[in-house]
């Protein structure tokens, strides 16, 4: 439960970082999207139902902090989540280099889906080439930033597990 | 005789001086440098502090200039305005919006116009108690009834992304030129009439189409906008 809450708060933290105007103007050459690597992480290491709720939360936050139609990112993140779930069953996702490839693939898929949805709504969101270029560079840049952000999640997870083990032992001893 | 003796003595004097000045130079240039290094460190720190202080002062001066401009703008506009600060940009690459730190508590409602001294910024898309999201002019979901100031040609401004807008439904026969100003017509009830939207930067006339393709560059630099005004009431 605590871990679930931590990931939910961490998601909020990531969104706040990526919407910060100061960081976006001076630090980031292209707006990163931490929700995609986080969706991948959640899908790999969380139970499907918990993960689904977390991804819905991330999508909801994206909808809240963006000027799009409410629900568009919730839908997109759920699609990505399902895609990774299927991929997880098909591929042996232990190799970290493969993770990079999958994350880039998720960025591409996300952009293509947005392009498709925009097309359905009768809007034009750039040409396919621009979309592919933008999504690849955004994906790569987000991946680089994720290398700075995600070790914190791992460290917190390890600390959390150790504390949980200690508490469990303590309860056993008391009994 | 005297000059010759003087030159010999001066050579001697120079040699003696060099001999004695050597330890002094060693002391001054090497041993004493330890003290100089300390001083250098202190001075470097002072420089850093002064540089920081200078940056703060420059920032305050710029903020002062910006706020003065905003104040003048507010004085000149006869409508009820609420000043707000930009606190966040859009979370995605697909849409163009930003968040401001004022909301329902200040009387802000969905659809209200958002301006800055340079011109129209966008409109309120969603609002919370003390937070709102502004849909920018350049977003594809934005639409505004507008006029070409010189000829009073009417059209609808729509965002096309990439920092530009388009003036739609301008007939091919209309006299529209590059560099013409596009202003809000005031017909849709939220934007004050005459608010600058942007300048025409591209024109395309297609023989097959009844309308011209008019591209507008907004006057507002959305990446550098820090403070905006929300128009609460046009009736005042």
mmCIF file of C-alpha atoms in Angstrom:
data_model
loop_
_atom_site.group_PDB
_atom_site.id
_atom_site.type_symbol
_atom_site.label_atom_id
_atom_site.label_comp_id
_atom_site.label_asym_id
_atom_site.label_seq_id
_atom_site.Cartn_x
_atom_site.Cartn_y
_atom_site.Cartn_z
ATOM 1 C CA UNK A 1 0.000 0.000 0.000
ATOM 2 C CA UNK A 2 2.750 2.456 0.984
ATOM 3 C CA UNK A 3 4.665 1.602 -2.148
ATOM 4 C CA UNK A 4 1.549 2.278 -4.222
ATOM 5 C CA UNK A 5 1.153 5.662 -2.527
ATOM 6 C CA UNK A 6 4.829 6.447 -3.031
ATOM 7 C CA UNK A 7 4.579 5.767 -6.784
ATOM 8 C CA UNK A 8 1.430 7.903 -6.996
ATOM 9 C CA UNK A 9 3.194 10.806 -5.257
ATOM 10 C CA UNK A 10 6.322 10.241 -7.340
ATOM 11 C CA UNK A 11 4.150 10.494 -10.472
ATOM 12 C CA UNK A 12 2.817 13.836 -9.261
ATOM 13 C CA UNK A 13 6.380 14.979 -8.552
ATOM 14 C CA UNK A 14 7.451 14.002 -12.099
ATOM 15 C CA UNK A 15 4.548 15.936 -13.653
ATOM 16 C CA UNK A 16 5.324 18.996 -11.541
ATOM 17 C CA UNK A 17 8.938 18.860 -12.764
ATOM 18 C CA UNK A 18 7.964 18.565 -16.399
ATOM 19 C CA UNK A 19 5.486 21.448 -16.180
ATOM 20 C CA UNK A 20 7.819 23.810 -14.363
ATOM 21 C CA UNK A 21 8.274 26.880 -16.589
ATOM 22 C CA UNK A 22 11.755 27.730 -15.332
ATOM 23 C CA UNK A 23 13.098 24.248 -15.965
ATOM 24 C CA UNK A 24 11.408 24.128 -19.359
ATOM 25 C CA UNK A 25 12.802 27.455 -20.506
ATOM 26 C CA UNK A 26 16.365 27.156 -19.367
ATOM 27 C CA UNK A 27 17.195 23.543 -18.581
ATOM 28 C CA UNK A 28 15.321 21.238 -20.909
ATOM 29 C CA UNK A 29 15.902 21.647 -24.653
ATOM 30 C CA UNK A 30 12.756 19.605 -25.290
ATOM 31 C CA UNK A 31 9.894 18.975 -22.886
ATOM 32 C CA UNK A 32 10.446 15.585 -21.236
ATOM 33 C CA UNK A 33 7.598 13.176 -20.474
ATOM 34 C CA UNK A 34 8.373 11.139 -17.381
ATOM 35 C CA UNK A 35 4.986 9.440 -17.383
ATOM 36 C CA UNK A 36 5.984 7.098 -20.216
ATOM 37 C CA UNK A 37 9.069 5.563 -18.556
ATOM 38 C CA UNK A 38 7.076 5.517 -15.309
ATOM 39 C CA UNK A 39 4.263 3.610 -17.042
ATOM 40 C CA UNK A 40 6.849 1.107 -18.248
ATOM 41 C CA UNK A 41 8.363 0.819 -14.763
ATOM 42 C CA UNK A 42 4.948 0.338 -13.155
ATOM 43 C CA UNK A 43 4.016 -2.288 -15.709
ATOM 44 C CA UNK A 44 7.222 -4.221 -15.090
ATOM 45 C CA UNK A 45 7.264 -4.159 -11.311
ATOM 46 C CA UNK A 46 3.685 -3.738 -10.119
ATOM 47 C CA UNK A 47 0.717 -6.075 -10.022
ATOM 48 C CA UNK A 48 -1.500 -5.486 -13.086
ATOM 49 C CA UNK A 49 -4.511 -4.113 -11.173
ATOM 50 C CA UNK A 50 -2.450 -1.781 -8.976
ATOM 51 C CA UNK A 51 -0.412 -0.780 -12.006
ATOM 52 C CA UNK A 52 -3.556 -0.041 -13.968
ATOM 53 C CA UNK A 53 -4.797 2.341 -11.269
ATOM 54 C CA UNK A 54 -1.403 4.027 -11.055
ATOM 55 C CA UNK A 55 -1.225 4.499 -14.812
ATOM 56 C CA UNK A 56 -4.776 5.894 -14.795
ATOM 57 C CA UNK A 57 -3.654 8.350 -12.111
ATOM 58 C CA UNK A 58 -0.685 9.398 -14.264
ATOM 59 C CA UNK A 59 -2.947 9.871 -17.274
ATOM 60 C CA UNK A 60 -5.400 11.878 -15.200
ATOM 61 C CA UNK A 61 -2.588 14.139 -13.985
ATOM 62 C CA UNK A 62 -1.391 14.641 -17.559
ATOM 63 C CA UNK A 63 -4.935 15.580 -18.566
ATOM 64 C CA UNK A 64 -5.159 17.973 -15.655
ATOM 65 C CA UNK A 65 -1.916 19.748 -16.501
ATOM 66 C CA UNK A 66 -2.432 19.949 -20.248
ATOM 67 C CA UNK A 67 -4.737 21.815 -22.573
ATOM 68 C CA UNK A 68 -6.139 18.720 -24.268
ATOM 69 C CA UNK A 69 -9.505 17.073 -24.031
ATOM 70 C CA UNK A 70 -10.068 15.525 -20.591
ATOM 71 C CA UNK A 71 -9.405 11.797 -20.736
ATOM 72 C CA UNK A 72 -7.148 11.726 -23.772
ATOM 73 C CA UNK A 73 -3.959 10.972 -21.835
ATOM 74 C CA UNK A 74 -5.760 8.626 -19.457
ATOM 75 C CA UNK A 75 -6.756 6.596 -22.498
ATOM 76 C CA UNK A 76 -3.296 6.837 -24.088
ATOM 77 C CA UNK A 77 -1.445 5.751 -20.939
ATOM 78 C CA UNK A 78 -3.815 2.791 -20.522
ATOM 79 C CA UNK A 79 -3.125 1.767 -24.131
ATOM 80 C CA UNK A 80 0.623 1.979 -23.479
ATOM 81 C CA UNK A 81 0.192 -0.014 -20.266
ATOM 82 C CA UNK A 82 -1.668 -2.777 -22.135
ATOM 83 C CA UNK A 83 0.984 -2.704 -24.858
ATOM 84 C CA UNK A 84 3.778 -3.245 -22.305
ATOM 85 C CA UNK A 85 1.746 -5.989 -20.605
ATOM 86 C CA UNK A 86 1.507 -7.844 -23.912
ATOM 87 C CA UNK A 87 5.179 -7.168 -24.648
ATOM 88 C CA UNK A 88 6.102 -8.467 -21.210
ATOM 89 C CA UNK A 89 4.489 -11.774 -22.016
ATOM 90 C CA UNK A 90 6.097 -12.002 -25.447
ATOM 91 C CA UNK A 91 9.615 -10.810 -24.608
ATOM 92 C CA UNK A 92 12.101 -11.505 -21.868
ATOM 93 C CA UNK A 93 12.354 -7.954 -20.545
ATOM 94 C CA UNK A 94 15.331 -8.342 -18.224
ATOM 95 C CA UNK A 95 17.943 -6.643 -20.361
ATOM 96 C CA UNK A 96 18.233 -2.962 -19.510
ATOM 97 C CA UNK A 97 19.287 -2.064 -23.047
ATOM 98 C CA UNK A 98 16.030 -3.546 -24.234
ATOM 99 C CA UNK A 99 14.243 -1.229 -21.774
ATOM 100 C CA UNK A 100 15.666 1.779 -23.621
ATOM 101 C CA UNK A 101 14.366 0.396 -26.892
ATOM 102 C CA UNK A 102 10.933 -0.299 -25.426
ATOM 103 C CA UNK A 103 10.716 3.194 -23.903
ATOM 104 C CA UNK A 104 11.589 4.775 -27.264
ATOM 105 C CA UNK A 105 8.996 2.524 -28.870
ATOM 106 C CA UNK A 106 6.431 3.719 -26.307
ATOM 107 C CA UNK A 107 7.207 7.349 -27.169
ATOM 108 C CA UNK A 108 6.721 6.581 -30.856
ATOM 109 C CA UNK A 109 3.469 4.746 -30.191
ATOM 110 C CA UNK A 110 2.218 7.608 -28.006
ATOM 111 C CA UNK A 111 2.928 10.172 -30.751
ATOM 112 C CA UNK A 112 1.349 8.013 -33.439
ATOM 113 C CA UNK A 113 -1.774 7.530 -31.321
ATOM 114 C CA UNK A 114 -2.019 11.290 -30.725
ATOM 115 C CA UNK A 115 -1.591 11.849 -34.470
ATOM 116 C CA UNK A 116 -4.372 9.340 -35.112
ATOM 117 C CA UNK A 117 -6.690 10.901 -32.522
ATOM 118 C CA UNK A 118 -6.006 14.386 -33.899
ATOM 119 C CA UNK A 119 -6.759 13.082 -37.360
ATOM 120 C CA UNK A 120 -10.049 11.650 -36.132
ATOM 121 C CA UNK A 121 -10.905 15.016 -34.587
ATOM 122 C CA UNK A 122 -10.106 16.760 -37.872
ATOM 123 C CA UNK A 123 -6.973 18.477 -36.573
ATOM 124 C CA UNK A 124 -3.501 18.414 -37.994
ATOM 125 C CA UNK A 125 -0.632 17.817 -35.609
ATOM 126 C CA UNK A 126 2.353 18.192 -37.936
ATOM 127 C CA UNK A 127 3.562 15.705 -40.503
ATOM 128 C CA UNK A 128 4.398 12.130 -39.606
ATOM 129 C CA UNK A 129 8.133 12.783 -40.111
ATOM 130 C CA UNK A 130 8.119 15.707 -37.658
ATOM 131 C CA UNK A 131 6.147 13.626 -35.170
ATOM 132 C CA UNK A 132 8.597 10.748 -35.410
ATOM 133 C CA UNK A 133 11.617 13.059 -35.083
ATOM 134 C CA UNK A 134 10.103 14.905 -32.119
ATOM 135 C CA UNK A 135 9.032 11.758 -30.311
ATOM 136 C CA UNK A 136 12.431 10.082 -30.754
ATOM 137 C CA UNK A 137 14.315 13.139 -29.481
ATOM 138 C CA UNK A 138 11.826 13.569 -26.619
ATOM 139 C CA UNK A 139 12.160 9.897 -25.775
ATOM 140 C CA UNK A 140 15.927 9.996 -25.808
ATOM 141 C CA UNK A 141 16.055 13.162 -23.707
ATOM 142 C CA UNK A 142 13.541 11.798 -21.215
ATOM 143 C CA UNK A 143 15.554 8.591 -21.006
ATOM 144 C CA UNK A 144 18.696 10.599 -20.151
ATOM 145 C CA UNK A 145 16.823 12.507 -17.454
ATOM 146 C CA UNK A 146 15.264 9.289 -16.186
ATOM 147 C CA UNK A 147 18.763 8.026 -15.464
ATOM 148 C CA UNK A 148 18.963 10.825 -12.897
ATOM 149 C CA UNK A 149 15.457 10.441 -11.495
ATOM 150 C CA UNK A 150 14.789 6.707 -11.418
ATOM 151 C CA UNK A 151 17.720 5.604 -9.208
ATOM 152 C CA UNK A 152 15.895 7.475 -6.406
ATOM 153 C CA UNK A 153 12.911 5.194 -6.923
ATOM 154 C CA UNK A 154 15.137 2.137 -6.717
ATOM 155 C CA UNK A 155 16.887 3.411 -3.589
ATOM 156 C CA UNK A 156 13.570 4.223 -1.955
ATOM 157 C CA UNK A 157 12.216 0.803 -2.909
ATOM 158 C CA UNK A 158 15.229 -0.944 -1.353
ATOM 159 C CA UNK A 159 14.948 1.149 1.819
ATOM 160 C CA UNK A 160 11.206 0.471 1.937
ATOM 161 C CA UNK A 161 11.717 -3.287 1.565
ATOM 162 C CA UNK A 162 14.379 -3.322 4.290
ATOM 163 C CA UNK A 163 12.126 -1.386 6.668
ATOM 164 C CA UNK A 164 9.178 -3.645 5.847
ATOM 165 C CA UNK A 165 11.337 -6.716 6.531
ATOM 166 C CA UNK A 166 12.491 -5.267 9.853
ATOM 167 C CA UNK A 167 8.919 -4.435 10.889
ATOM 168 C CA UNK A 168 7.814 -7.941 9.864
ATOM 169 C CA UNK A 169 10.600 -9.519 11.932
ATOM 170 C CA UNK A 170 9.771 -7.306 14.893
ATOM 171 C CA UNK A 171 6.101 -8.355 14.732
ATOM 172 C CA UNK A 172 7.140 -12.020 14.543
ATOM 173 C CA UNK A 173 9.477 -11.628 17.551
ATOM 174 C CA UNK A 174 6.736 -9.906 19.541
ATOM 175 C CA UNK A 175 4.339 -12.713 18.783
ATOM 176 C CA UNK B 1 87.270 58.930 -16.353
ATOM 177 C CA UNK B 2 84.128 59.583 -14.389
ATOM 178 C CA UNK B 3 81.711 57.921 -16.797
ATOM 179 C CA UNK B 4 83.966 54.866 -17.074
ATOM 180 C CA UNK B 5 84.251 54.544 -13.290
ATOM 181 C CA UNK B 6 80.522 55.059 -12.984
ATOM 182 C CA UNK B 7 79.760 52.270 -15.420
ATOM 183 C CA UNK B 8 82.102 49.866 -13.593
ATOM 184 C CA UNK B 9 80.530 50.803 -10.261
ATOM 185 C CA UNK B 10 77.058 50.462 -11.698
ATOM 186 C CA UNK B 11 77.857 46.922 -12.933
ATOM 187 C CA UNK B 12 79.104 46.124 -9.448
ATOM 188 C CA UNK B 13 76.033 47.705 -7.899
ATOM 189 C CA UNK B 14 73.768 45.745 -10.234
ATOM 190 C CA UNK B 15 75.468 42.460 -9.356
ATOM 191 C CA UNK B 16 75.145 43.169 -5.625
ATOM 192 C CA UNK B 17 71.531 44.213 -6.074
ATOM 193 C CA UNK B 18 70.746 41.049 -8.044
ATOM 194 C CA UNK B 19 72.420 38.950 -5.386
ATOM 195 C CA UNK B 20 70.444 40.530 -2.559
ATOM 196 C CA UNK B 21 67.199 40.866 -4.448
ATOM 197 C CA UNK B 22 67.137 37.127 -5.214
ATOM 198 C CA UNK B 23 65.987 36.010 -1.739
ATOM 199 C CA UNK B 24 63.607 38.967 -1.597
ATOM 200 C CA UNK B 25 62.128 37.902 -4.933
ATOM 201 C CA UNK B 26 61.935 34.276 -3.805
ATOM 202 C CA UNK B 27 60.135 35.426 -0.663
ATOM 203 C CA UNK B 28 57.834 37.760 -2.544
ATOM 204 C CA UNK B 29 56.997 35.516 -5.480
ATOM 205 C CA UNK B 30 56.908 32.089 -3.885
ATOM 206 C CA UNK B 31 56.727 32.101 -0.097
ATOM 207 C CA UNK B 32 54.526 35.169 0.118
ATOM 208 C CA UNK B 33 52.237 33.667 -2.553
ATOM 209 C CA UNK B 34 50.707 31.413 0.082
ATOM 210 C CA UNK B 35 49.225 34.524 1.616
ATOM 211 C CA UNK B 36 48.248 35.790 -1.851
ATOM 212 C CA UNK B 37 46.523 32.529 -2.615
ATOM 213 C CA UNK B 38 44.413 32.907 0.503
ATOM 214 C CA UNK B 39 43.588 36.478 -0.485
ATOM 215 C CA UNK B 40 42.802 35.290 -3.993
ATOM 216 C CA UNK B 41 40.377 32.732 -2.654
ATOM 217 C CA UNK B 42 38.643 35.337 -0.521
ATOM 218 C CA UNK B 43 38.462 37.744 -3.462
ATOM 219 C CA UNK B 44 37.119 35.013 -5.721
ATOM 220 C CA UNK B 45 34.398 34.269 -3.217
ATOM 221 C CA UNK B 46 33.608 37.969 -2.984
ATOM 222 C CA UNK B 47 33.380 38.133 -6.785
ATOM 223 C CA UNK B 48 30.990 35.198 -6.804
ATOM 224 C CA UNK B 49 28.851 36.816 -4.109
ATOM 225 C CA UNK B 50 28.836 40.141 -5.941
ATOM 226 C CA UNK B 51 27.979 38.407 -9.205
ATOM 227 C CA UNK B 52 25.055 36.677 -7.472
ATOM 228 C CA UNK B 53 23.970 39.966 -5.920
ATOM 229 C CA UNK B 54 24.219 41.616 -9.317
ATOM 230 C CA UNK B 55 22.064 38.884 -10.860
ATOM 231 C CA UNK B 56 19.444 39.387 -8.123
ATOM 232 C CA UNK B 57 19.473 43.155 -8.671
ATOM 233 C CA UNK B 58 19.201 42.753 -12.419
ATOM 234 C CA UNK B 59 16.308 40.327 -11.937
ATOM 235 C CA UNK B 60 14.556 42.820 -9.629
ATOM 236 C CA UNK B 61 15.131 45.613 -12.139
ATOM 237 C CA UNK B 62 13.665 43.498 -14.929
ATOM 238 C CA UNK B 63 10.719 42.467 -12.754
ATOM 239 C CA UNK B 64 10.189 46.127 -11.860
ATOM 240 C CA UNK B 65 10.214 47.098 -15.540
ATOM 241 C CA UNK B 66 7.793 44.292 -16.398
ATOM 242 C CA UNK B 67 5.432 45.119 -13.538
ATOM 243 C CA UNK B 68 5.490 48.815 -14.443
ATOM 244 C CA UNK B 69 4.484 47.878 -17.995
ATOM 245 C CA UNK B 70 1.676 45.691 -16.625
ATOM 246 C CA UNK B 71 0.479 48.449 -14.334
ATOM 247 C CA UNK B 72 0.360 50.930 -17.185
ATOM 248 C CA UNK B 73 -1.515 48.384 -19.288
ATOM 249 C CA UNK B 74 -4.026 47.829 -16.481
ATOM 250 C CA UNK B 75 -4.545 51.590 -16.091
ATOM 251 C CA UNK B 76 -5.217 52.016 -19.798
ATOM 252 C CA UNK B 77 -7.733 49.193 -20.106
ATOM 253 C CA UNK B 78 -11.185 50.102 -18.843
ATOM 254 C CA UNK B 79 -12.179 46.523 -17.966
ATOM 255 C CA UNK B 80 -12.074 44.571 -14.758
ATOM 256 C CA UNK B 81 -8.843 42.580 -14.854
ATOM 257 C CA UNK B 82 -7.162 40.096 -12.563
ATOM 258 C CA UNK B 83 -3.374 39.792 -12.677
ATOM 259 C CA UNK B 84 -1.978 36.280 -12.520
ATOM 260 C CA UNK B 85 1.388 34.618 -12.615
ATOM 261 C CA UNK B 86 2.296 31.759 -14.932
ATOM 262 C CA UNK B 87 3.127 28.771 -12.734
ATOM 263 C CA UNK B 88 3.335 25.883 -15.157
ATOM 264 C CA UNK B 89 3.540 24.947 -18.801
ATOM 265 C CA UNK B 90 1.671 22.213 -20.632
ATOM 266 C CA UNK B 91 2.609 18.710 -19.520
ATOM 267 C CA UNK B 92 2.658 17.371 -23.060
ATOM 268 C CA UNK B 93 4.168 18.316 -26.409
ATOM 269 C CA UNK B 94 0.841 17.942 -28.189
ATOM 270 C CA UNK B 95 -1.035 20.863 -26.706
ATOM 271 C CA UNK B 96 -0.230 24.509 -26.017
ATOM 272 C CA UNK B 97 -1.372 25.760 -22.644
ATOM 273 C CA UNK B 98 -0.116 27.074 -19.363
ATOM 274 C CA UNK B 99 -1.306 27.245 -15.780
ATOM 275 C CA UNK B 100 -1.840 30.422 -13.799
ATOM 276 C CA UNK B 101 -2.083 30.916 -10.049
ATOM 277 C CA UNK B 102 -5.588 32.452 -9.992
ATOM 278 C CA UNK B 103 -8.901 30.643 -10.201
ATOM 279 C CA UNK B 104 -12.521 30.535 -9.130
ATOM 280 C CA UNK B 105 -11.755 32.408 -5.885
ATOM 281 C CA UNK B 106 -10.828 35.480 -7.935
ATOM 282 C CA UNK B 107 -13.915 35.179 -10.136
ATOM 283 C CA UNK B 108 -12.261 33.423 -13.055
ATOM 284 C CA UNK B 109 -14.561 31.322 -15.239
ATOM 285 C CA UNK B 110 -14.117 29.049 -18.240
ATOM 286 C CA UNK B 111 -13.848 30.917 -21.555
ATOM 287 C CA UNK B 112 -12.572 34.222 -20.124
ATOM 288 C CA UNK B 113 -9.965 36.086 -22.164
ATOM 289 C CA UNK B 114 -6.328 36.168 -21.075
ATOM 290 C CA UNK B 115 -4.194 39.134 -22.185
ATOM 291 C CA UNK B 116 -0.803 40.670 -21.635
ATOM 292 C CA UNK B 117 0.553 44.082 -22.704
ATOM 293 C CA UNK B 118 1.715 42.611 -26.036
ATOM 294 C CA UNK B 119 -1.719 41.308 -26.970
ATOM 295 C CA UNK B 120 -4.039 38.313 -26.680
ATOM 296 C CA UNK B 121 -2.636 35.247 -24.926
ATOM 297 C CA UNK B 122 -5.524 32.772 -24.905
ATOM 298 C CA UNK B 123 -8.609 31.837 -22.941
ATOM 299 C CA UNK B 124 -9.378 29.983 -19.722
ATOM 300 C CA UNK B 125 -9.843 26.292 -20.477
ATOM 301 C CA UNK B 126 -10.445 24.912 -16.988
ATOM 302 C CA UNK B 127 -10.471 26.464 -13.568
ATOM 303 C CA UNK B 128 -10.025 25.335 -9.965
ATOM 304 C CA UNK B 129 -10.285 27.382 -6.757
ATOM 305 C CA UNK B 130 -6.889 29.031 -7.073
ATOM 306 C CA UNK B 131 -5.516 27.603 -10.279
ATOM 307 C CA UNK B 132 -6.520 27.772 -13.957
ATOM 308 C CA UNK B 133 -5.324 26.399 -17.272
ATOM 309 C CA UNK B 134 -5.048 28.851 -20.173
ATOM 310 C CA UNK B 135 -5.411 27.537 -23.712
ATOM 311 C CA UNK B 136 -2.998 29.525 -25.863
ATOM 312 C CA UNK B 137 -3.740 31.198 -29.196
ATOM 313 C CA UNK B 138 -1.412 28.786 -30.962
ATOM 314 C CA UNK B 139 -3.208 25.636 -29.787
ATOM 315 C CA UNK B 140 -5.276 23.821 -32.383
ATOM 316 C CA UNK B 141 -8.304 23.890 -30.106
ATOM 317 C CA UNK B 142 -8.358 27.692 -29.947
ATOM 318 C CA UNK B 143 -10.734 29.827 -32.024
ATOM 319 C CA UNK B 144 -11.472 33.563 -31.927
ATOM 320 C CA UNK B 145 -13.475 35.926 -34.101
ATOM 321 C CA UNK B 146 -11.066 38.531 -35.492
ATOM 322 C CA UNK B 147 -10.625 41.411 -37.940
ATOM 323 C CA UNK B 148 -7.834 42.627 -40.177
ATOM 324 C CA UNK B 149 -7.374 46.114 -38.717
ATOM 325 C CA UNK B 150 -6.683 47.948 -41.998
ATOM 326 C CA UNK B 151 -9.514 46.555 -44.098
ATOM 327 C CA UNK B 152 -11.938 45.291 -41.391
ATOM 328 C CA UNK B 153 -11.954 41.886 -43.097
ATOM 329 C CA UNK B 154 -13.486 39.378 -40.753
ATOM 330 C CA UNK B 155 -12.270 35.843 -40.098
ATOM 331 C CA UNK B 156 -11.731 33.234 -37.418
ATOM 332 C CA UNK B 157 -8.317 32.890 -35.792
ATOM 333 C CA UNK B 158 -7.357 29.298 -35.107
ATOM 334 C CA UNK B 159 -4.124 27.929 -33.702
ATOM 335 C CA UNK B 160 -2.061 25.736 -35.985
ATOM 336 C CA UNK B 161 0.788 24.887 -33.608
ATOM 337 C CA UNK B 162 4.474 25.674 -34.083
ATOM 338 C CA UNK B 163 3.958 29.170 -32.681
ATOM 339 C CA UNK B 164 1.532 30.350 -35.390
ATOM 340 C CA UNK B 165 -2.197 30.890 -35.960
ATOM 341 C CA UNK B 166 -4.325 31.000 -39.048
ATOM 342 C CA UNK B 167 -7.008 33.486 -40.028
ATOM 343 C CA UNK B 168 -9.657 31.299 -41.607
ATOM 344 C CA UNK B 169 -12.554 32.063 -43.918
ATOM 345 C CA UNK B 170 -10.976 35.129 -45.562
ATOM 346 C CA UNK B 171 -12.332 35.336 -49.103
ATOM 347 C CA UNK B 172 -9.833 35.312 -51.962
ATOM 348 C CA UNK B 173 -11.178 38.659 -53.185
ATOM 349 C CA UNK B 174 -10.424 40.427 -49.866
ATOM 350 C CA UNK B 175 -7.520 42.895 -49.744
ATOM 351 C CA UNK B 176 -5.208 41.419 -47.147
ATOM 352 C CA UNK B 177 -1.476 42.173 -47.115
ATOM 353 C CA UNK B 178 1.616 40.929 -45.366
ATOM 354 C CA UNK B 179 2.295 42.917 -42.201
ATOM 355 C CA UNK B 180 -1.379 43.753 -41.581
ATOM 356 C CA UNK B 181 -2.440 43.657 -37.950
ATOM 357 C CA UNK B 182 -5.134 41.231 -36.854
ATOM 358 C CA UNK B 183 -7.261 42.271 -33.884
ATOM 359 C CA UNK B 184 -10.075 40.700 -31.858
ATOM 360 C CA UNK B 185 -13.498 41.712 -33.151
ATOM 361 C CA UNK B 186 -15.096 41.575 -29.718
ATOM 362 C CA UNK B 187 -18.098 39.705 -31.114
ATOM 363 C CA UNK B 188 -17.651 36.541 -29.086
ATOM 364 C CA UNK B 189 -18.015 38.487 -25.847
ATOM 365 C CA UNK B 190 -14.850 37.706 -23.923
ATOM 366 C CA UNK B 191 -11.990 39.467 -25.729
ATOM 367 C CA UNK B 192 -12.093 43.295 -25.715
ATOM 368 C CA UNK B 193 -12.510 44.688 -29.217
ATOM 369 C CA UNK B 194 -9.159 45.799 -30.635
ATOM 370 C CA UNK B 195 -6.976 43.396 -28.677
ATOM 371 C CA UNK B 196 -3.949 42.654 -30.844
ATOM 372 C CA UNK B 197 -3.789 39.047 -31.965
ATOM 373 C CA UNK B 198 -0.795 39.212 -34.292
ATOM 374 C CA UNK B 199 0.681 40.189 -37.618
ATOM 375 C CA UNK B 200 0.119 38.526 -40.987
ATOM 376 C CA UNK B 201 3.353 36.805 -41.995
ATOM 377 C CA UNK B 202 2.261 34.573 -44.850
ATOM 378 C CA UNK B 203 -0.437 34.658 -47.532
ATOM 379 C CA UNK B 204 -1.430 32.020 -50.054
ATOM 380 C CA UNK B 205 -4.113 32.411 -52.652
ATOM 381 C CA UNK B 206 -5.281 29.202 -54.251
ATOM 382 C CA UNK B 207 -7.275 29.525 -57.490
ATOM 383 C CA UNK B 208 -9.299 26.445 -56.654
ATOM 384 C CA UNK B 209 -10.284 27.612 -53.185
ATOM 385 C CA UNK B 210 -12.661 30.421 -52.315
ATOM 386 C CA UNK B 211 -10.578 31.364 -49.286
ATOM 387 C CA UNK B 212 -7.027 32.594 -48.749
ATOM 388 C CA UNK B 213 -4.572 30.956 -46.394
ATOM 389 C CA UNK B 214 -3.556 33.673 -43.944
ATOM 390 C CA UNK B 215 -0.881 32.823 -41.374
ATOM 391 C CA UNK B 216 -0.499 35.051 -38.322
ATOM 392 C CA UNK B 217 2.408 35.362 -35.951
ATOM 393 C CA UNK B 218 1.143 36.243 -32.459
ATOM 394 C CA UNK B 219 2.734 39.281 -30.848
ATOM 395 C CA UNK B 220 3.119 37.516 -27.513
ATOM 396 C CA UNK B 221 6.222 35.464 -26.838
ATOM 397 C CA UNK B 222 4.540 32.585 -25.016
ATOM 398 C CA UNK B 223 7.815 31.105 -23.803
ATOM 399 C CA UNK B 224 8.756 34.311 -22.014
ATOM 400 C CA UNK B 225 5.351 35.290 -20.624
ATOM 401 C CA UNK B 226 5.478 35.385 -16.835
ATOM 402 C CA UNK B 227 2.487 37.552 -15.873
ATOM 403 C CA UNK B 228 -0.911 37.810 -17.564
ATOM 404 C CA UNK B 229 -4.298 39.444 -17.042
ATOM 405 C CA UNK B 230 -7.644 37.684 -17.081
ATOM 406 C CA UNK B 231 -10.531 39.879 -18.290
ATOM 407 C CA UNK B 232 -13.302 39.376 -15.740
ATOM 408 C CA UNK B 233 -15.893 41.762 -17.070
ATOM 409 C CA UNK B 234 -16.156 43.578 -20.363
ATOM 410 C CA UNK B 235 -19.213 45.553 -19.231
ATOM 411 C CA UNK B 236 -17.253 47.907 -16.958
#
